[in-house]
Amino acid sequence: VAHWLPSFFADSFTQATWHLYGWNTFESMSNSMWIAGLTLLLVVLKPLLRPDGLRGLPDQLQVGVGFLILFYVHPYSGLVVLAVAGALVVTDWVFCGRLEMGKHMPMMRALFVPFIAIALISTWQSQDAVYRETAGHVFGTLQLSAFWYPFTLGVVGFMALRGAQRWTSEAHPYRYAMLAWVAAVIFMHTSPVLNGYHFVMYLHLPLCVLAAPVMRRFVERAFGPVAERTGTIAPRCVVCSTLLLTFVSSLLVTIEAVADLRRNNLRPAEYTEMIEHMQSLPAGRVMADHELGSILPTYTPHRVYVGHWFLSPEYQARRDHYAEVTSTQTRAAELKELVEGERVNYLFVPRASSDWVA
């Protein structure tokens, strides 16, 4: 799609609509951790979203223990629980005109103990430099704007708006809870101080809940008894087109994911030979390009200078520095200093640089 757009818009569009952000639940299924996080999130939110609040000790245990487990399975999902809990209090205060402490206190008690436990454990873990670096990735400026909703949510977003209007007019008991869920996620993924792309995957599911009754009524009108008697075909064409637009993103995501796989995840055949050779050598420190470095720790006992982007501290700087010092013989002294400083046992360089490095 991006190549059909003006150049000034194409880059922003491509980045914001990347299929690995999880703009719809189908996209999230590519990541097993996301699915685990979403599943446990629903277990925790079920009693939390109930209009009359938590009902006794079993609900409090489900929320408290579930939140603790969820945080250590998928921390970003755990943060969503806290955001939704806060949004529930705010929406009740805004729309009901008062704080119902009798309703919210059980929720606060259920979350308080695991929250303190997580805070203490995280403080202890923060003594490790790698943990500090990776945990800090929750903060940043990589947020995703609501501007992209028409492109990423499409028909589902419009039907969700219609569903929200119906829930409000019918005084649906879960209207404030669903609003709190949606508002919390929007707040998180558009925040200027959070890397909001982590949280966009939690938006599609509540929108589908809001949109489902609207779609059902839409289909019933087109294929129900009234439509059968009149025999009009136009409404059915409209419904079929709407269904196509609703699910076309899943098809486009699949096409893009396959293309992405071919671009980024097919490794050269020579990597297999390198890995097999390294498996026979004593464990040590390896300096190689980031692609080989991201694979070696999976199949060998070696540690790498730069590898997986998320697990390598100062990934961008290290990747670029390696490429620079191995690109030309004029940087030979700098390469030697880097190898000695990092106590590298095994060095891989591009084939074109092998003669002068040797």
mmCIF file of N, CA and C in Angstrom, residues 227-280:
data_model
loop_
_atom_site.group_PDB
_atom_site.id
_atom_site.type_symbol
_atom_site.label_atom_id
_atom_site.label_comp_id
_atom_site.label_asym_id
_atom_site.label_seq_id
_atom_site.Cartn_x
_atom_site.Cartn_y
_atom_site.Cartn_z
ATOM 1 N N ALA A 227 -35.750 -9.192 4.725
ATOM 2 C CA ALA A 227 -34.986 -9.170 3.480
ATOM 3 C C ALA A 227 -35.403 -10.310 2.559
ATOM 4 N N GLU A 228 -35.741 -11.460 3.139
ATOM 5 C CA GLU A 228 -36.192 -12.603 2.338
ATOM 6 C C GLU A 228 -37.492 -12.282 1.619
ATOM 7 N N ARG A 229 -38.397 -11.574 2.312
ATOM 8 C CA ARG A 229 -39.700 -11.258 1.698
ATOM 9 C C ARG A 229 -39.564 -10.215 0.593
ATOM 10 N N THR A 230 -38.738 -9.216 0.819
ATOM 11 C CA THR A 230 -38.584 -8.159 -0.177
ATOM 12 C C THR A 230 -37.715 -8.582 -1.351
ATOM 13 N N GLY A 231 -36.782 -9.491 -1.063
ATOM 14 C CA GLY A 231 -35.927 -10.003 -2.132
ATOM 15 C C GLY A 231 -34.896 -9.016 -2.645
ATOM 16 N N THR A 232 -34.676 -7.940 -1.908
ATOM 17 C CA THR A 232 -33.691 -6.943 -2.351
ATOM 18 C C THR A 232 -32.274 -7.469 -2.165
ATOM 19 N N ILE A 233 -31.468 -7.237 -3.158
ATOM 20 C CA ILE A 233 -30.102 -7.755 -3.120
ATOM 21 C C ILE A 233 -29.091 -6.699 -2.695
ATOM 22 N N ALA A 234 -29.446 -5.430 -2.805
ATOM 23 C CA ALA A 234 -28.506 -4.354 -2.484
ATOM 24 C C ALA A 234 -28.006 -4.419 -1.043
ATOM 25 N N PRO A 235 -28.903 -4.590 -0.033
ATOM 26 C CA PRO A 235 -28.397 -4.671 1.351
ATOM 27 C C PRO A 235 -27.408 -5.811 1.563
ATOM 28 N N ARG A 236 -27.648 -6.908 0.860
ATOM 29 C CA ARG A 236 -26.749 -8.051 1.029
ATOM 30 C C ARG A 236 -25.373 -7.743 0.437
ATOM 31 N N CYS A 237 -25.370 -7.007 -0.664
ATOM 32 C CA CYS A 237 -24.087 -6.606 -1.248
ATOM 33 C C CYS A 237 -23.334 -5.675 -0.307
ATOM 34 N N VAL A 238 -24.078 -4.787 0.339
ATOM 35 C CA VAL A 238 -23.455 -3.868 1.286
ATOM 36 C C VAL A 238 -22.857 -4.629 2.461
ATOM 37 N N VAL A 239 -23.614 -5.602 2.990
ATOM 38 C CA VAL A 239 -23.128 -6.395 4.117
ATOM 39 C C VAL A 239 -21.893 -7.195 3.727
ATOM 40 N N CYS A 240 -21.934 -7.822 2.565
ATOM 41 C CA CYS A 240 -20.782 -8.608 2.120
ATOM 42 C C CYS A 240 -19.553 -7.719 1.952
ATOM 43 N N SER A 241 -19.751 -6.501 1.422
ATOM 44 C CA SER A 241 -18.634 -5.562 1.273
ATOM 45 C C SER A 241 -18.098 -5.140 2.631
ATOM 46 N N THR A 242 -19.014 -4.923 3.589
ATOM 47 C CA THR A 242 -18.597 -4.531 4.933
ATOM 48 C C THR A 242 -17.809 -5.646 5.610
ATOM 49 N N LEU A 243 -18.295 -6.882 5.455
ATOM 50 C CA LEU A 243 -17.567 -8.025 6.029
ATOM 51 C C LEU A 243 -16.178 -8.146 5.422
ATOM 52 N N LEU A 244 -16.096 -7.927 4.104
ATOM 53 C CA LEU A 244 -14.803 -7.989 3.439
ATOM 54 C C LEU A 244 -13.860 -6.931 3.992
ATOM 55 N N LEU A 245 -14.370 -5.700 4.158
ATOM 56 C CA LEU A 245 -13.542 -4.624 4.688
ATOM 57 C C LEU A 245 -13.166 -4.864 6.146
ATOM 58 N N THR A 246 -14.041 -5.566 6.873
ATOM 59 C CA THR A 246 -13.765 -5.846 8.280
ATOM 60 C C THR A 246 -12.593 -6.789 8.450
ATOM 61 N N PHE A 247 -12.499 -7.781 7.564
ATOM 62 C CA PHE A 247 -11.477 -8.815 7.730
ATOM 63 C C PHE A 247 -10.351 -8.740 6.710
ATOM 64 N N VAL A 248 -10.383 -7.732 5.831
ATOM 65 C CA VAL A 248 -9.345 -7.657 4.812
ATOM 66 C C VAL A 248 -7.975 -7.409 5.433
ATOM 67 N N SER A 249 -7.932 -6.740 6.591
ATOM 68 C CA SER A 249 -6.637 -6.467 7.227
ATOM 69 C C SER A 249 -5.919 -7.755 7.592
ATOM 70 N N SER A 250 -6.677 -8.798 7.950
ATOM 71 C CA SER A 250 -6.035 -10.081 8.276
ATOM 72 C C SER A 250 -5.319 -10.648 7.061
ATOM 73 N N LEU A 251 -5.955 -10.518 5.885
ATOM 74 C CA LEU A 251 -5.315 -10.990 4.652
ATOM 75 C C LEU A 251 -4.075 -10.171 4.339
ATOM 76 N N LEU A 252 -4.189 -8.848 4.453
ATOM 77 C CA LEU A 252 -3.048 -7.980 4.161
ATOM 78 C C LEU A 252 -1.905 -8.222 5.146
ATOM 79 N N VAL A 253 -2.258 -8.450 6.412
ATOM 80 C CA VAL A 253 -1.237 -8.729 7.420
ATOM 81 C C VAL A 253 -0.498 -10.018 7.094
ATOM 82 N N THR A 254 -1.239 -11.032 6.647
ATOM 83 C CA THR A 254 -0.611 -12.308 6.286
ATOM 84 C C THR A 254 0.356 -12.132 5.124
ATOM 85 N N ILE A 255 -0.074 -11.384 4.108
ATOM 86 C CA ILE A 255 0.787 -11.148 2.944
ATOM 87 C C ILE A 255 2.056 -10.409 3.364
ATOM 88 N N GLU A 256 1.893 -9.366 4.173
ATOM 89 C CA GLU A 256 3.045 -8.581 4.618
ATOM 90 C C GLU A 256 3.962 -9.393 5.519
ATOM 91 N N ALA A 257 3.376 -10.245 6.376
ATOM 92 C CA ALA A 257 4.188 -11.055 7.286
ATOM 93 C C ALA A 257 5.043 -12.054 6.518
ATOM 94 N N VAL A 258 4.479 -12.650 5.468
ATOM 95 C CA VAL A 258 5.240 -13.595 4.649
ATOM 96 C C VAL A 258 6.382 -12.866 3.942
ATOM 97 N N ALA A 259 6.083 -11.674 3.421
ATOM 98 C CA ALA A 259 7.131 -10.886 2.770
ATOM 99 C C ALA A 259 8.211 -10.479 3.775
ATOM 100 N N ASP A 260 7.789 -10.115 4.977
ATOM 101 C CA ASP A 260 8.730 -9.733 6.023
ATOM 102 C C ASP A 260 9.616 -10.907 6.409
ATOM 103 N N LEU A 261 9.029 -12.100 6.455
ATOM 104 C CA LEU A 261 9.784 -13.303 6.782
ATOM 105 C C LEU A 261 10.881 -13.545 5.756
ATOM 106 N N ARG A 262 10.526 -13.412 4.498
ATOM 107 C CA ARG A 262 11.508 -13.638 3.437
ATOM 108 C C ARG A 262 12.604 -12.574 3.464
ATOM 109 N N ARG A 263 12.239 -11.338 3.814
ATOM 110 C CA ARG A 263 13.228 -10.261 3.829
ATOM 111 C C ARG A 263 14.209 -10.385 4.992
ATOM 112 N N ASN A 264 13.695 -10.734 6.162
ATOM 113 C CA ASN A 264 14.494 -10.564 7.381
ATOM 114 C C ASN A 264 14.866 -11.845 8.116
ATOM 115 N N ASN A 265 14.231 -12.951 7.812
ATOM 116 C CA ASN A 265 14.428 -14.134 8.652
ATOM 117 C C ASN A 265 15.023 -15.341 7.944
ATOM 118 N N LEU A 266 15.267 -15.232 6.652
ATOM 119 C CA LEU A 266 15.940 -16.322 5.951
ATOM 120 C C LEU A 266 17.440 -16.076 6.026
ATOM 121 N N ARG A 267 18.162 -16.937 6.718
ATOM 122 C CA ARG A 267 19.590 -16.699 6.929
ATOM 123 C C ARG A 267 20.399 -17.364 5.814
ATOM 124 N N PRO A 268 21.575 -16.817 5.500
ATOM 125 C CA PRO A 268 22.434 -17.408 4.464
ATOM 126 C C PRO A 268 22.842 -18.830 4.830
ATOM 127 N N ALA A 269 23.066 -19.646 3.812
ATOM 128 C CA ALA A 269 23.451 -21.044 4.042
ATOM 129 C C ALA A 269 24.779 -21.142 4.775
ATOM 130 N N GLU A 270 25.674 -20.172 4.529
ATOM 131 C CA GLU A 270 26.986 -20.223 5.178
ATOM 132 C C GLU A 270 26.889 -20.037 6.689
ATOM 133 N N TYR A 271 25.790 -19.424 7.169
ATOM 134 C CA TYR A 271 25.603 -19.279 8.612
ATOM 135 C C TYR A 271 25.509 -20.645 9.289
ATOM 136 N N THR A 272 24.902 -21.596 8.611
ATOM 137 C CA THR A 272 24.774 -22.944 9.175
ATOM 138 C C THR A 272 26.139 -23.560 9.406
ATOM 139 N N GLU A 273 27.047 -23.390 8.452
ATOM 140 C CA GLU A 273 28.407 -23.917 8.599
ATOM 141 C C GLU A 273 29.129 -23.225 9.754
ATOM 142 N N MET A 274 28.964 -21.917 9.865
ATOM 143 C CA MET A 274 29.600 -21.177 10.953
ATOM 144 C C MET A 274 29.102 -21.658 12.301
ATOM 145 N N ILE A 275 27.795 -21.845 12.417
ATOM 146 C CA ILE A 275 27.202 -22.278 13.689
ATOM 147 C C ILE A 275 27.706 -23.667 14.060
ATOM 148 N N GLU A 276 27.736 -24.565 13.097
ATOM 149 C CA GLU A 276 28.219 -25.925 13.373
ATOM 150 C C GLU A 276 29.675 -25.906 13.815
ATOM 151 N N HIS A 277 30.473 -25.043 13.196
ATOM 152 C CA HIS A 277 31.880 -24.933 13.594
ATOM 153 C C HIS A 277 32.003 -24.367 15.005
ATOM 154 N N MET A 278 31.220 -23.333 15.326
ATOM 155 C CA MET A 278 31.294 -22.712 16.647
ATOM 156 C C MET A 278 30.796 -23.646 17.744
ATOM 157 N N GLN A 279 29.918 -24.565 17.413
ATOM 158 C CA GLN A 279 29.425 -25.516 18.415
ATOM 159 C C GLN A 279 30.536 -26.429 18.934
ATOM 160 N N SER A 280 31.568 -26.593 18.155
ATOM 161 C CA SER A 280 32.662 -27.490 18.560
ATOM 162 C C SER A 280 33.766 -26.770 19.325
#
